[in-house]
């Protein structure tokens, strides 16, 4: 079980039409530092594309491919891109493109198509594959789906295409700001882009959540909460293709005394919140004692597009659990019409 992370942060652009804000380089450096000190990752598993390779699409992709090949079943492949993103409607595939340091504003062929990055990620044997994209147009990255969905790539992504997730800085507006957020508690992170600064702050300082690991869903919720609190940022977008939001990605570095008590959910609303965390999932058997409540929780979770994967997980467990037709009927009255049969 091997995990690999690659950080790509091209910050010095040869084309003077492309800005070179210091926040890009700073963010890339901080990702390496924060992941390197995370017990779940560590220096050996984290690589950044070295400065001399950041001008070359070939060299960037060689490093990404190497990490994708080295990550194995049970492990995680994480690719982080911080830089400029662009999209041209008249180039083949209409995909988001990532800048390298030799990219030129008006020359699409000098940019790295996200298609290649995504292809390397999806073909990796890693069980969980995550792309974090802090760049303009990252809100359009979800188009890189599994080939079966409308608007996604044709079926060329191979068989090992499960468990992918995209976390993008841009949610609504394709433009993202690079100017650091002055409201971040850690001074050095104010010199990062706002999205990466906030994300790094969560990874470095943890969340008050009871759990020892930060899952994709916990990171998304914390990031949205923090970005909204500042009041000036776009909300981040997360797209779970087929990975579960309960998948752990980082260590929760909040010291134990400063965390909340373990959740003891009771109401439908409390369960819907708790099931997004590892400790909530662990206590799912307790929920399954009450078929009616389970059905209501599933309906509530499925109503939120971000939580549908959790709803499906609970539904799966409910189908196994409620073997008695009477119990299943009580469950299904509440859940039917929400989750697919
Ligand atoms: Zn902020």
CSV table of N, CA and C in Angstrom, one decimal, residues 32-190:
chain,number,residue,atom,x,y,z
A,32,UNK,N,4.2,21.2,0.2
A,32,UNK,CA,5.3,20.2,0.4
A,32,UNK,C,5.6,20.1,1.9
A,33,UNK,N,5.7,21.2,2.6
A,33,UNK,CA,6.0,21.3,4.0
A,33,UNK,C,4.9,20.6,4.9
A,34,UNK,N,3.7,21.0,4.6
A,34,UNK,CA,2.6,20.5,5.4
A,34,UNK,C,2.4,19.0,5.2
A,35,UNK,N,2.4,18.6,4.0
A,35,UNK,CA,2.3,17.1,3.7
A,35,UNK,C,3.4,16.4,4.3
A,36,UNK,N,4.6,16.9,4.1
A,36,UNK,CA,5.8,16.3,4.6
A,36,UNK,C,5.8,16.0,6.1
A,37,UNK,N,5.1,16.9,6.9
A,37,UNK,CA,5.1,16.7,8.3
A,37,UNK,C,3.8,16.0,8.8
A,38,UNK,N,2.9,15.7,7.8
A,38,UNK,CA,1.7,14.9,8.2
A,38,UNK,C,2.0,13.5,8.3
A,39,UNK,N,1.8,12.9,9.5
A,39,UNK,CA,2.1,11.4,9.7
A,39,UNK,C,1.5,10.5,8.6
A,40,UNK,N,0.4,10.9,8.1
A,40,UNK,CA,-0.3,10.1,7.0
A,40,UNK,C,0.5,10.1,5.7
A,41,UNK,N,1.3,11.2,5.5
A,41,UNK,CA,2.1,11.3,4.3
A,41,UNK,C,3.6,11.2,4.6
A,42,UNK,N,4.2,12.3,5.0
A,42,UNK,CA,5.7,12.2,5.2
A,42,UNK,C,6.5,12.5,4.0
A,43,UNK,N,7.7,13.0,4.2
A,43,UNK,CA,8.5,13.5,3.1
A,43,UNK,C,8.7,12.5,2.0
A,44,UNK,N,8.9,11.2,2.3
A,44,UNK,CA,9.2,10.2,1.3
A,44,UNK,C,8.1,10.1,0.3
A,45,UNK,N,6.9,10.4,0.6
A,45,UNK,CA,5.8,10.2,-0.3
A,45,UNK,C,5.4,11.5,-1.1
A,46,UNK,N,6.0,12.6,-0.7
A,46,UNK,CA,5.6,13.8,-1.3
A,46,UNK,C,6.7,14.4,-2.2
A,47,UNK,N,6.4,14.7,-3.5
A,47,UNK,CA,7.3,15.3,-4.4
A,47,UNK,C,6.8,16.5,-5.0
A,48,UNK,N,7.7,17.5,-5.1
A,48,UNK,CA,7.3,18.7,-5.9
A,48,UNK,C,8.1,18.7,-7.2
A,49,UNK,N,7.4,19.2,-8.2
A,49,UNK,CA,8.1,19.3,-9.5
A,49,UNK,C,9.2,20.4,-9.3
A,50,UNK,N,10.5,20.0,-9.5
A,50,UNK,CA,11.6,21.0,-9.2
A,50,UNK,C,11.6,22.1,-10.2
A,51,UNK,N,12.1,23.3,-9.8
A,51,UNK,CA,12.0,24.5,-10.6
A,51,UNK,C,12.5,24.3,-12.0
A,52,UNK,N,13.6,23.5,-12.2
A,52,UNK,CA,14.1,23.4,-13.6
A,52,UNK,C,13.2,22.6,-14.5
A,53,UNK,N,12.2,21.9,-13.9
A,53,UNK,CA,11.3,21.1,-14.7
A,53,UNK,C,9.9,21.8,-15.0
A,54,UNK,N,9.7,22.9,-14.3
A,54,UNK,CA,8.4,23.6,-14.4
A,54,UNK,C,8.1,24.2,-15.7
A,55,UNK,N,9.1,24.3,-16.6
A,55,UNK,CA,8.9,24.9,-17.9
A,55,UNK,C,8.5,23.8,-19.0
A,56,UNK,N,8.6,22.6,-18.6
A,56,UNK,CA,8.4,21.5,-19.5
A,56,UNK,C,7.2,20.7,-19.3
A,57,UNK,N,6.3,20.6,-20.2
A,57,UNK,CA,5.1,19.8,-20.1
A,57,UNK,C,5.6,18.3,-19.9
A,58,UNK,N,6.6,18.0,-20.7
A,58,UNK,CA,7.1,16.6,-20.7
A,58,UNK,C,7.6,16.2,-19.3
A,59,UNK,N,8.4,17.1,-18.7
A,59,UNK,CA,9.0,16.8,-17.4
A,59,UNK,C,7.9,16.8,-16.3
A,60,UNK,N,7.0,17.7,-16.4
A,60,UNK,CA,5.9,17.7,-15.4
A,60,UNK,C,5.1,16.4,-15.4
A,61,UNK,N,4.8,16.0,-16.7
A,61,UNK,CA,4.0,14.8,-16.8
A,61,UNK,C,4.7,13.6,-16.5
A,62,UNK,N,6.0,13.6,-16.7
A,62,UNK,CA,6.9,12.4,-16.3
A,62,UNK,C,6.8,12.2,-14.8
A,63,UNK,N,6.9,13.3,-14.1
A,63,UNK,CA,6.9,13.2,-12.6
A,63,UNK,C,5.5,12.8,-12.1
A,64,UNK,N,4.4,13.3,-12.8
A,64,UNK,CA,3.1,12.9,-12.4
A,64,UNK,C,2.9,11.4,-12.7
A,65,UNK,N,3.3,11.0,-13.9
A,65,UNK,CA,3.2,9.6,-14.3
A,65,UNK,C,3.9,8.7,-13.3
A,66,UNK,N,5.1,9.1,-12.9
A,66,UNK,CA,5.9,8.3,-12.0
A,66,UNK,C,5.2,8.1,-10.7
A,67,UNK,N,4.6,9.2,-10.2
A,67,UNK,CA,3.9,9.1,-8.9
A,67,UNK,C,2.7,8.2,-9.1
A,68,UNK,N,2.0,8.3,-10.2
A,68,UNK,CA,0.8,7.5,-10.5
A,68,UNK,C,1.2,6.0,-10.6
A,69,UNK,N,2.3,5.7,-11.1
A,69,UNK,CA,2.8,4.3,-11.2
A,69,UNK,C,3.2,3.8,-9.9
A,70,UNK,N,3.8,4.6,-9.0
A,70,UNK,CA,4.3,4.2,-7.7
A,70,UNK,C,3.2,4.0,-6.7
A,71,UNK,N,2.1,4.7,-6.8
A,71,UNK,CA,1.0,4.5,-5.9
A,71,UNK,C,0.3,3.2,-6.1
A,72,UNK,N,0.0,2.5,-5.0
A,72,UNK,CA,-0.6,1.1,-5.2
A,72,UNK,C,-1.9,1.0,-4.5
A,73,UNK,N,-2.5,-0.2,-4.7
A,73,UNK,CA,-3.8,-0.5,-4.2
A,73,UNK,C,-3.8,-0.2,-2.7
A,74,UNK,N,-4.9,0.4,-2.2
A,74,UNK,CA,-5.0,0.7,-0.8
A,74,UNK,C,-4.4,2.1,-0.5
A,75,UNK,N,-3.6,2.6,-1.4
A,75,UNK,CA,-2.9,3.9,-1.2
A,75,UNK,C,-3.7,5.0,-1.9
A,76,UNK,N,-3.1,6.2,-1.7
A,76,UNK,CA,-3.8,7.4,-2.3
A,76,UNK,C,-2.8,8.1,-3.3
A,77,UNK,N,-3.3,8.6,-4.4
A,77,UNK,CA,-2.6,9.4,-5.3
A,77,UNK,C,-3.2,10.8,-5.2
A,78,UNK,N,-2.3,11.7,-4.9
A,78,UNK,CA,-2.8,13.1,-4.7
A,78,UNK,C,-2.0,14.0,-5.7
A,79,UNK,N,-2.6,14.7,-6.5
A,79,UNK,CA,-2.0,15.7,-7.4
A,79,UNK,C,-2.5,17.1,-7.1
A,80,UNK,N,-1.5,18.0,-6.8
A,80,UNK,CA,-1.9,19.3,-6.5
A,80,UNK,C,-1.3,20.2,-7.5
A,81,UNK,N,-2.2,21.0,-8.1
A,81,UNK,CA,-1.7,22.0,-9.1
A,81,UNK,C,-2.1,23.4,-8.6
A,82,UNK,N,-1.1,24.3,-8.5
A,82,UNK,CA,-1.3,25.7,-8.2
A,82,UNK,C,-0.7,26.5,-9.3
A,83,UNK,N,-1.5,27.4,-10.0
A,83,UNK,CA,-0.9,28.2,-11.1
A,83,UNK,C,-2.0,28.8,-11.9
A,84,UNK,N,-1.8,28.9,-13.2
A,84,UNK,CA,-2.8,29.5,-14.0
A,84,UNK,C,-3.6,28.4,-14.8
A,85,UNK,N,-4.9,28.6,-14.9
A,85,UNK,CA,-5.7,27.7,-15.7
A,85,UNK,C,-6.3,28.5,-16.8
A,86,UNK,N,-6.6,27.8,-18.0
A,86,UNK,CA,-7.3,28.5,-19.1
A,86,UNK,C,-8.1,27.4,-19.8
A,87,UNK,N,-8.9,27.9,-20.6
A,87,UNK,CA,-9.8,27.0,-21.4
A,87,UNK,C,-10.1,27.7,-22.8
A,88,UNK,N,-9.9,27.0,-23.8
A,88,UNK,CA,-10.3,27.5,-25.1
A,88,UNK,C,-11.4,26.6,-25.7
A,89,UNK,N,-12.4,27.2,-26.2
A,89,UNK,CA,-13.5,26.4,-26.7
A,89,UNK,C,-13.2,25.8,-28.1
A,90,UNK,N,-12.2,26.3,-28.7
A,90,UNK,CA,-11.9,25.8,-30.1
A,90,UNK,C,-10.7,24.9,-30.2
A,91,UNK,N,-10.2,24.4,-29.0
A,91,UNK,CA,-9.2,23.4,-29.1
A,91,UNK,C,-9.8,22.0,-28.9
A,92,UNK,N,-9.2,20.9,-29.4
A,92,UNK,CA,-9.8,19.6,-29.3
A,92,UNK,C,-10.1,19.2,-27.9
A,93,UNK,N,-11.3,18.8,-27.7
A,93,UNK,CA,-11.7,18.3,-26.3
A,93,UNK,C,-12.2,19.4,-25.4
A,94,UNK,N,-11.9,20.6,-25.7
A,94,UNK,CA,-12.5,21.7,-24.9
A,94,UNK,C,-12.2,21.5,-23.4
A,95,UNK,N,-10.9,21.1,-23.1
A,95,UNK,CA,-10.6,20.8,-21.7
A,95,UNK,C,-9.9,22.1,-21.1
A,96,UNK,N,-9.9,22.1,-19.7
A,96,UNK,CA,-9.2,23.0,-19.0
A,96,UNK,C,-7.7,22.7,-19.2
A,97,UNK,N,-6.9,23.8,-19.3
A,97,UNK,CA,-5.4,23.6,-19.5
A,97,UNK,C,-4.7,24.2,-18.3
A,98,UNK,N,-3.6,23.6,-17.9
A,98,UNK,CA,-2.8,24.1,-16.9
A,98,UNK,C,-1.5,24.8,-17.5
A,99,UNK,N,-1.1,25.9,-16.9
A,99,UNK,CA,0.1,26.6,-17.4
A,99,UNK,C,1.3,25.9,-16.9
A,100,UNK,N,2.4,25.8,-17.7
A,100,UNK,CA,3.7,25.5,-17.2
A,100,UNK,C,4.5,26.9,-17.4
A,101,UNK,N,5.7,26.9,-16.9
A,101,UNK,CA,6.4,28.3,-17.0
A,101,UNK,C,6.7,28.8,-18.4
A,102,UNK,N,6.7,27.9,-19.4
A,102,UNK,CA,7.0,28.3,-20.7
A,102,UNK,C,5.7,28.6,-21.5
A,103,UNK,N,4.5,28.4,-20.8
A,103,UNK,CA,3.2,28.7,-21.5
A,103,UNK,C,3.1,30.1,-22.0
A,104,UNK,N,2.4,30.3,-23.1
A,104,UNK,CA,2.2,31.7,-23.6
A,104,UNK,C,0.7,31.9,-23.7
A,105,UNK,N,0.3,33.1,-23.3
A,105,UNK,CA,-1.1,33.5,-23.2
A,105,UNK,C,-1.9,33.1,-24.4
A,106,UNK,N,-1.3,33.4,-25.6
A,106,UNK,CA,-2.1,33.2,-26.8
A,106,UNK,C,-1.8,31.9,-27.6
A,107,UNK,N,-1.1,31.0,-26.9
A,107,UNK,CA,-0.6,29.8,-27.6
A,107,UNK,C,-1.1,28.5,-26.8
A,108,UNK,N,-2.3,28.1,-27.1
A,108,UNK,CA,-2.9,27.0,-26.3
A,108,UNK,C,-2.0,25.7,-26.3
A,109,UNK,N,-1.2,25.5,-27.4
A,109,UNK,CA,-0.4,24.3,-27.5
A,109,UNK,C,0.8,24.3,-26.5
A,110,UNK,N,1.0,25.4,-25.9
A,110,UNK,CA,2.1,25.5,-24.9
A,110,UNK,C,1.6,25.2,-23.5
A,111,UNK,N,0.3,24.9,-23.4
A,111,UNK,CA,-0.3,24.6,-22.0
A,111,UNK,C,-0.5,23.1,-21.9
A,112,UNK,N,-0.5,22.6,-20.6
A,112,UNK,CA,-0.7,21.2,-20.4
A,112,UNK,C,-2.2,20.9,-20.2
A,113,UNK,N,-2.7,20.1,-21.1
A,113,UNK,CA,-4.1,19.8,-21.0
A,113,UNK,C,-4.4,19.0,-19.8
A,114,UNK,N,-5.4,19.4,-19.0
A,114,UNK,CA,-5.7,18.6,-17.8
A,114,UNK,C,-6.1,17.2,-18.2
A,115,UNK,N,-6.5,17.0,-19.4
A,115,UNK,CA,-6.8,15.6,-19.9
A,115,UNK,C,-5.7,14.6,-19.6
A,116,UNK,N,-4.4,15.1,-19.8
A,116,UNK,CA,-3.3,14.2,-19.6
A,116,UNK,C,-3.1,13.9,-18.1
A,117,UNK,N,-3.3,14.9,-17.3
A,117,UNK,CA,-3.1,14.8,-15.9
A,117,UNK,C,-4.1,13.8,-15.4
A,118,UNK,N,-5.4,14.0,-15.8
A,118,UNK,CA,-6.5,13.2,-15.4
A,118,UNK,C,-6.3,11.7,-15.8
A,119,UNK,N,-5.8,11.6,-17.0
A,119,UNK,CA,-5.6,10.2,-17.5
A,119,UNK,C,-4.6,9.5,-16.7
A,120,UNK,N,-3.5,10.1,-16.3
A,120,UNK,CA,-2.5,9.5,-15.5
A,120,UNK,C,-3.1,9.1,-14.1
A,121,UNK,N,-3.9,10.1,-13.6
A,121,UNK,CA,-4.5,9.8,-12.3
A,121,UNK,C,-5.4,8.6,-12.3
A,122,UNK,N,-6.3,8.6,-13.3
A,122,UNK,CA,-7.3,7.6,-13.4
A,122,UNK,C,-6.8,6.2,-13.6
A,123,UNK,N,-5.7,6.2,-14.3
A,123,UNK,CA,-5.1,4.9,-14.6
A,123,UNK,C,-4.2,4.3,-13.5
A,124,UNK,N,-4.0,5.1,-12.5
A,124,UNK,CA,-3.2,4.6,-11.4
A,124,UNK,C,-3.9,3.5,-10.6
A,125,UNK,N,-3.1,2.7,-10.0
A,125,UNK,CA,-3.7,1.6,-9.2
A,125,UNK,C,-4.1,2.0,-7.8
A,126,UNK,N,-3.8,3.3,-7.4
A,126,UNK,CA,-4.2,3.8,-6.1
A,126,UNK,C,-5.7,3.6,-5.9
A,127,UNK,N,-6.1,3.4,-4.7
A,127,UNK,CA,-7.5,3.2,-4.4
A,127,UNK,C,-8.3,4.6,-4.4
A,128,UNK,N,-7.6,5.6,-3.8
A,128,UNK,CA,-8.2,6.9,-3.8
A,128,UNK,C,-7.3,7.9,-4.6
A,129,UNK,N,-7.9,8.6,-5.5
A,129,UNK,CA,-7.2,9.5,-6.3
A,129,UNK,C,-7.8,10.9,-6.3
A,130,UNK,N,-7.0,11.9,-5.9
A,130,UNK,CA,-7.5,13.2,-5.7
A,130,UNK,C,-6.7,14.2,-6.5
A,131,UNK,N,-7.4,15.1,-7.1
A,131,UNK,CA,-6.8,16.2,-7.8
A,131,UNK,C,-7.2,17.5,-7.1
A,132,UNK,N,-6.3,18.3,-6.6
A,132,UNK,CA,-6.6,19.6,-6.0
A,132,UNK,C,-6.1,20.6,-7.0
A,133,UNK,N,-7.0,21.4,-7.5
A,133,UNK,CA,-6.6,22.4,-8.6
A,133,UNK,C,-7.0,23.8,-8.1
A,134,UNK,N,-5.9,24.6,-7.9
A,134,UNK,CA,-6.1,26.0,-7.5
A,134,UNK,C,-5.7,26.9,-8.6
A,135,UNK,N,-6.6,27.1,-9.5
A,135,UNK,CA,-6.4,27.9,-10.7
A,135,UNK,C,-7.7,28.3,-11.3
A,136,UNK,N,-7.6,29.3,-12.2
A,136,UNK,CA,-8.8,29.8,-12.9
A,136,UNK,C,-9.3,28.6,-13.8
A,137,UNK,N,-10.6,28.6,-14.0
A,137,UNK,CA,-11.3,27.6,-14.8
A,137,UNK,C,-11.4,26.3,-14.1
A,138,UNK,N,-10.9,26.1,-12.9
A,138,UNK,CA,-10.9,24.8,-12.2
A,138,UNK,C,-12.4,24.4,-12.0
A,139,UNK,N,-13.3,25.3,-12.0
A,139,UNK,CA,-14.7,24.9,-11.8
A,139,UNK,C,-15.2,24.1,-13.0
A,140,UNK,N,-14.5,24.1,-14.1
A,140,UNK,CA,-14.9,23.3,-15.3
A,140,UNK,C,-14.2,21.9,-15.3
A,141,UNK,N,-13.3,21.7,-14.4
A,141,UNK,CA,-12.6,20.4,-14.4
A,141,UNK,C,-13.5,19.2,-14.2
A,142,UNK,N,-14.6,19.3,-13.5
A,142,UNK,CA,-15.5,18.1,-13.4
A,142,UNK,C,-15.9,17.5,-14.7
A,143,UNK,N,-15.8,18.2,-15.8
A,143,UNK,CA,-16.1,17.6,-17.1
A,143,UNK,C,-15.3,16.4,-17.3
A,144,UNK,N,-14.2,16.2,-16.6
A,144,UNK,CA,-13.3,15.1,-16.8
A,144,UNK,C,-13.9,13.9,-16.1
A,145,UNK,N,-15.1,13.4,-16.5
A,145,UNK,CA,-15.7,12.4,-15.7
A,145,UNK,C,-15.3,11.0,-16.2
A,146,UNK,N,-16.2,10.0,-16.0
A,146,UNK,CA,-15.8,8.6,-16.3
A,146,UNK,C,-16.2,8.2,-17.7
A,147,UNK,N,-16.5,9.1,-18.6
A,147,UNK,CA,-16.8,8.7,-20.0
A,147,UNK,C,-18.2,8.3,-20.2
A,148,UNK,N,-18.9,8.0,-19.2
A,148,UNK,CA,-20.3,7.6,-19.4
A,148,UNK,C,-21.3,8.7,-19.3
A,149,UNK,N,-20.8,9.8,-18.6
A,149,UNK,CA,-21.7,10.9,-18.3
A,149,UNK,C,-21.7,11.9,-19.5
A,150,UNK,N,-22.8,12.6,-19.6
A,150,UNK,CA,-22.8,13.6,-20.6
A,150,UNK,C,-21.7,14.7,-20.4
A,151,UNK,N,-21.1,15.1,-21.5
A,151,UNK,CA,-20.2,16.2,-21.4
A,151,UNK,C,-18.8,15.7,-20.8
A,152,UNK,N,-18.6,14.4,-20.6
A,152,UNK,CA,-17.3,14.0,-20.1
A,152,UNK,C,-16.5,13.4,-21.3
A,153,UNK,N,-15.4,12.9,-20.9
A,153,UNK,CA,-14.5,12.4,-22.0
A,153,UNK,C,-15.0,11.1,-22.5
A,154,UNK,N,-14.7,10.8,-23.8
A,154,UNK,CA,-15.1,9.5,-24.3
A,154,UNK,C,-14.3,8.4,-23.5
A,155,UNK,N,-14.8,7.2,-23.7
A,155,UNK,CA,-14.3,6.1,-22.8
A,155,UNK,C,-12.9,5.6,-23.1
A,156,UNK,N,-11.9,6.4,-22.7
A,156,UNK,CA,-10.5,6.1,-23.0
A,156,UNK,C,-9.8,6.1,-21.7
A,157,UNK,N,-10.5,6.0,-20.6
A,157,UNK,CA,-9.8,6.2,-19.3
A,157,UNK,C,-9.3,4.9,-18.7
A,158,UNK,N,-9.5,3.8,-19.4
A,158,UNK,CA,-9.0,2.5,-18.8
A,158,UNK,C,-10.0,2.0,-17.7
A,159,UNK,N,-9.5,0.9,-17.1
A,159,UNK,CA,-10.4,0.2,-16.2
A,159,UNK,C,-10.2,0.7,-14.7
A,160,UNK,N,-9.0,1.2,-14.4
A,160,UNK,CA,-8.7,1.6,-13.0
A,160,UNK,C,-9.2,3.0,-12.8
A,161,UNK,N,-10.5,3.2,-13.0
A,161,UNK,CA,-10.9,4.6,-12.9
A,161,UNK,C,-11.8,4.9,-11.8
A,162,UNK,N,-11.7,4.1,-10.7
A,162,UNK,CA,-12.6,4.4,-9.6
A,162,UNK,C,-12.0,5.2,-8.5
A,163,UNK,N,-12.8,5.8,-7.7
A,163,UNK,CA,-12.3,6.5,-6.5
A,163,UNK,C,-11.6,7.8,-6.7
A,164,UNK,N,-12.2,8.5,-7.7
A,164,UNK,CA,-11.5,9.8,-7.9
A,164,UNK,C,-12.3,11.0,-7.4
A,165,UNK,N,-11.6,12.1,-7.1
A,165,UNK,CA,-12.2,13.2,-6.5
A,165,UNK,C,-11.5,14.5,-7.0
A,166,UNK,N,-12.2,15.5,-7.3
A,166,UNK,CA,-11.6,16.8,-7.7
A,166,UNK,C,-12.0,17.8,-6.7
A,167,UNK,N,-11.0,18.5,-6.2
A,167,UNK,CA,-11.3,19.7,-5.3
A,167,UNK,C,-10.8,20.9,-6.0
A,168,UNK,N,-11.7,21.8,-6.3
A,168,UNK,CA,-11.3,22.9,-7.2
A,168,UNK,C,-11.5,24.3,-6.5
A,169,UNK,N,-10.6,25.2,-6.7
A,169,UNK,CA,-10.7,26.5,-6.1
A,169,UNK,C,-11.9,27.3,-6.6
A,170,UNK,N,-12.2,27.2,-7.9
A,170,UNK,CA,-13.3,28.0,-8.5
A,170,UNK,C,-14.5,27.2,-8.4
A,171,UNK,N,-15.6,27.8,-7.9
A,171,UNK,CA,-16.9,27.1,-7.9
A,171,UNK,C,-17.9,27.7,-8.9
A,172,UNK,N,-18.0,29.0,-8.8
A,172,UNK,CA,-19.0,29.7,-9.7
A,172,UNK,C,-18.3,30.5,-10.7
A,173,UNK,N,-17.5,31.4,-10.3
A,173,UNK,CA,-16.8,32.3,-11.2
A,173,UNK,C,-15.5,31.6,-11.7
A,174,UNK,N,-15.2,31.5,-13.0
A,174,UNK,CA,-14.0,30.8,-13.4
A,174,UNK,C,-12.7,31.5,-13.0
A,175,UNK,N,-12.8,32.8,-12.7
A,175,UNK,CA,-11.6,33.5,-12.2
A,175,UNK,C,-11.4,33.3,-10.7
A,176,UNK,N,-10.2,33.0,-10.4
A,176,UNK,CA,-9.8,32.9,-8.9
A,176,UNK,C,-8.7,33.9,-8.6
A,177,UNK,N,-8.8,34.5,-7.5
A,177,UNK,CA,-7.8,35.5,-7.1
A,177,UNK,C,-6.6,34.8,-6.5
A,178,UNK,N,-5.4,35.4,-6.7
A,178,UNK,CA,-4.2,34.8,-6.1
A,178,UNK,C,-3.8,35.6,-4.9
A,179,UNK,N,-4.4,36.8,-4.7
A,179,UNK,CA,-4.0,37.6,-3.6
A,179,UNK,C,-4.3,37.0,-2.2
A,180,UNK,N,-3.2,36.9,-1.4
A,180,UNK,CA,-3.3,36.2,-0.2
A,180,UNK,C,-4.4,36.8,0.7
A,181,UNK,N,-5.0,35.9,1.6
A,181,UNK,CA,-6.0,36.3,2.5
A,181,UNK,C,-5.4,36.8,3.8
A,182,UNK,N,-5.7,38.0,4.2
A,182,UNK,CA,-5.1,38.6,5.4
A,182,UNK,C,-5.8,38.2,6.7
A,183,UNK,N,-6.9,37.4,6.5
A,183,UNK,CA,-7.6,37.0,7.7
A,183,UNK,C,-7.1,35.6,8.3
A,184,UNK,N,-6.2,35.0,7.6
A,184,UNK,CA,-5.8,33.7,8.0
A,184,UNK,C,-5.0,33.8,9.3
A,185,UNK,N,-5.2,32.9,10.3
A,185,UNK,CA,-4.4,33.0,11.6
A,185,UNK,C,-2.9,32.8,11.4
A,186,UNK,N,-2.4,32.0,10.5
A,186,UNK,CA,-1.0,31.8,10.4
A,186,UNK,C,-0.4,32.8,9.4
A,187,UNK,N,0.5,33.6,9.9
A,187,UNK,CA,1.0,34.7,9.0
A,187,UNK,C,1.6,34.2,7.7
A,188,UNK,N,2.4,33.1,7.7
A,188,UNK,CA,3.0,32.6,6.5
A,188,UNK,C,2.0,32.2,5.5
A,189,UNK,N,0.8,31.7,5.9
A,189,UNK,CA,-0.2,31.3,4.9
A,189,UNK,C,-0.9,32.4,4.3
A,190,UNK,N,-0.8,33.6,4.8
A,190,UNK,CA,-1.4,34.8,4.2
A,190,UNK,C,-0.6,35.2,2.9
